Every structure is written in C-alpha cells, then in structure tokens.
Amino acid sequence: MSGPRILAIETSCDETGVAVVVGGRQIEANQVATQIAIHAATGGIVPEVAARQQLRWIVQTTRAALGEAEVGWDDLDAVAVTYGPGLIGSLLVGVNAGQAIAAARGLPLIGVNHIEGHIYANWLTDARPGEPLPPEPPFPLLCLVVSGGHTQLVLMAGHGRYRLLGQTVDDAAGEAFDKVGRLLGLPYPGGPAVSAAAEGARPTLRFPRARTDGRFDFSFSGLKSAVLREIAGYRERGVAIPVDGLAAAFQEAVVDALVRKTVEAAEEHAVAAVAMGGGVAANTSLRTTLRTRLDAVGIPLLVPPPAWCTDNGAMIGAAAGFRFAAGERAEPGLQATPNLALSWLEA
Ligand code: KG4
Ligand code: ZN
C-alpha cells in the first residue's frame, strides 16, 4: 500500500456512502446505505426525508467502513467529503460529519465535487495489497458523466483540469429514465426498471432525436413528452400499453444521443480514452453500444463496475487522493454548496 489512507464521505443525495481509499486508488472499504426502498414508496426523492435518512445512517456507515477496512481513527491520514452539488440537507450531514471527524482527530479535510468523484471512479481498483495496480486512465480523457442530476461531456487534460464540452439543456439522462419509468408505471428508480423492461424487447417506434444548439449538448425533455403522448394514444384507443416496447424505444433514443455525441467529441479532440461515470453508466445497453462504436474507431473505453457508477464513498476517496497529493486542503469553514460547479480550467 502506498499513499495516504483517506476516509471518504458521500451524502449528496439519497445514498450514505463511506469508504476507506488508499493513494486515491485502492479500496479498503466501501459501505453504502441506500434509501431506495423509502423513496420507492413516494415514487421519488423527498429531500427532507433523504436528509433525515442521511443523519440516521452516517454514524453506522462510518463505523462499518472502518470495520471493513480493519483500521482505526489513528490509521487515517485525511478525511474527504462531498460538499456539492446535491441536496442541501443531505450535503450538510456529510460536511458536518467530515468536519467533526477532522477536528476531533486532527486530520486534514478535503472537499470534493460530486461530479469529479464520478469521473475518478475510473481510477479505483479492488486490487489486494501487494497486487500490481491496473494502469491509470490516460490523458487527454473524455468523460461522459451521466447521473440523475447531470449529463455532461467533460474533456480532462490532466488531474483537476477540466473543460466542459457540452451538457443537457433540460433533464439529466437519469432524470429522464426516472420520469419515463414513472409514466410507464414501473417502480422507482426508473433507470434500472426501464432498462430491465427494455431488455430483449423490440422498440415499438423510433422516437425523433432532439436537436441542440451546442454540438455536444443533450436534450431529453422532448423525449419524455413523446413517451407521454404515446401512452395517451394507447389509452384513448383503449389498447394495452406496450410497456417493454416503449421502454426499449426510449432507451434506444437516449443511448443513441449519448453515444453519437461522445464518439464525435472523442474523435474531434483525439482523446487517449473515453471514461464513463454516474448512475446511468451502469446501463448495459449504453455500456455495450458505446464500447462497440469506440472499438470501431480504435478508442479505448473505461467504465467502472456498476456499484462504483452509482453514488458511493470510494469515488470521493479517489478524487480526494489526487487533491491531497496536490496539497489541497478545505477551508476551515467548508460550506455545503448545492449548485457547486466543476472549476472549468482551460484544458
Ligand atoms: O449517480 P447517481 O447514483 O446519483 C446522482 O448523482 O444522481 O445516479 C442515479 C441515477 C438515477 O436516475 C437512476 O435511475 C440512474 O442513475 N440509473 C440508471 C441505471 N442505474 C441507475 N439508469 C439507466 N440504467 C441503469 N441501469
Ligand atoms: Zn451521483
């Protein structure tokens, strides 16, 4: 093992994630307490409920992470925490916990941007101590961040150096999956449910693809309305709604838009590789389609295992590892910042 051992906390939304990561790469523990069952009952996230659950689980999850890593407080070199973007009540729980631990144990605190965490999931490995580590992602790296809150194409020139090439002008990809899941009467969260319904199904139609002003921008709200119109049409005609076929048609349209623009951007910027992150990167159709298209143009694709795509503490520990090495430390009064942006340094 080499590098600092960081306790990393992620509470930006509805998962309580606490991990222990060494040198920004090696996972010693990665505990996630999920609230999916609770939000499934309301068909979506109620922010106050999410915050209360964060508070309920943060201590237990932290203890579980230290237990899994078989380390004590004295073995830690730093504490890292997501301070944005995300839900304010949820973020506050993690930021306060991180500050409290750092102050009580005299440890440095590192503030991490949640989006940067999703990107750095690509640096994680579960290699055991002593095992050789897989190579690091190469630069320039094109990152497709697709989550419930964000859909962005980010060109990364080096550690912490980002340029935003494009993003959604309305709904995030995961948000579209969630909304369409609800329209189709599928359980929350819509992403995995729509994806499961679509598997093996023939699309009932080809939805029109959205046009955007920015070449690498995305738009998914029109697609959601188109699904709604289809459903209304079946209802009017008194015909059973072909849930699986509509799910397949919707997923095909989303995947097509994401893949087409990602491949175009990757070729235009002559990147060394493409990396994915965020909950929607767990989608099988997106993973396989993007891999096939990038293979055809000879560009490698990096995708973390699904459990590291959805929110977790390990990805925050990975991003923190590189910030720590660069000497970065959080201001003493680190603030939870719901609309935090990545600092877009020119690549
Ligand atoms: O990254 P994440 O865990 O949280 C945010 O930062 O938003 O992403 C959650 C999103 C949800 O919208 C969920 O429906 C979507 O990721 N998601 C998926 C899949 N698994 C999770 N979307 C499509 N296919 C999946 N298999
Ligand atoms: Zn996320």
PDB file of C-alpha atoms in Angstrom, residues 139-143 153-165 269 271 343-347:
ATOM      1  CA  PHE A 139      -4.920  11.934 -20.740  1.00  0.00           C
ATOM      2  CA  PRO A 140      -6.436  13.619 -22.640  1.00  0.00           C
ATOM      3  CA  LEU A 141      -9.500  11.801 -21.348  1.00  0.00           C
ATOM      4  CA  LEU A 142     -13.079  12.428 -22.470  1.00  0.00           C
ATOM      5  CA  CYS A 143     -15.505  11.879 -19.589  1.00  0.00           C
ATOM      6  CA  LEU A 153     -19.207  15.748 -21.650  1.00  0.00           C
ATOM      7  CA  VAL A 154     -16.007  16.853 -19.974  1.00  0.00           C
ATOM      8  CA  LEU A 155     -12.565  16.964 -21.573  1.00  0.00           C
ATOM      9  CA  MET A 156      -9.900  16.277 -18.966  1.00  0.00           C
ATOM     10  CA  ALA A 157      -6.351  17.391 -19.813  1.00  0.00           C
ATOM     11  CA  GLY A 158      -4.825  16.234 -16.524  1.00  0.00           C
ATOM     12  CA  HIS A 159      -5.684  15.803 -12.844  1.00  0.00           C
ATOM     13  CA  GLY A 160      -8.168  18.522 -11.861  1.00  0.00           C
ATOM     14  CA  ARG A 161      -8.077  20.157 -15.306  1.00  0.00           C
ATOM     15  CA  TYR A 162     -11.482  20.129 -16.949  1.00  0.00           C
ATOM     16  CA  ARG A 163     -13.186  21.706 -19.918  1.00  0.00           C
ATOM     17  CA  LEU A 164     -16.944  21.389 -20.318  1.00  0.00           C
ATOM     18  CA  LEU A 165     -17.693  20.438 -23.952  1.00  0.00           C
ATOM     19  CA  HIS A 269     -10.419  16.002 -29.599  1.00  0.00           C
ATOM     20  CA  VAL A 271      -8.507  11.665 -26.841  1.00  0.00           C
ATOM     21  CA  SER A 343     -13.868  24.585 -11.824  1.00  0.00           C
ATOM     22  CA  TRP A 344     -13.560  24.694 -15.593  1.00  0.00           C
ATOM     23  CA  LEU A 345      -9.877  25.304 -16.181  1.00  0.00           C
ATOM     24  CA  GLU A 346      -8.958  25.620 -19.840  1.00  0.00           C
ATOM     25  CA  ALA A 347      -7.593  22.282 -20.967  1.00  0.00           C
TER      26      ALA A 347
END
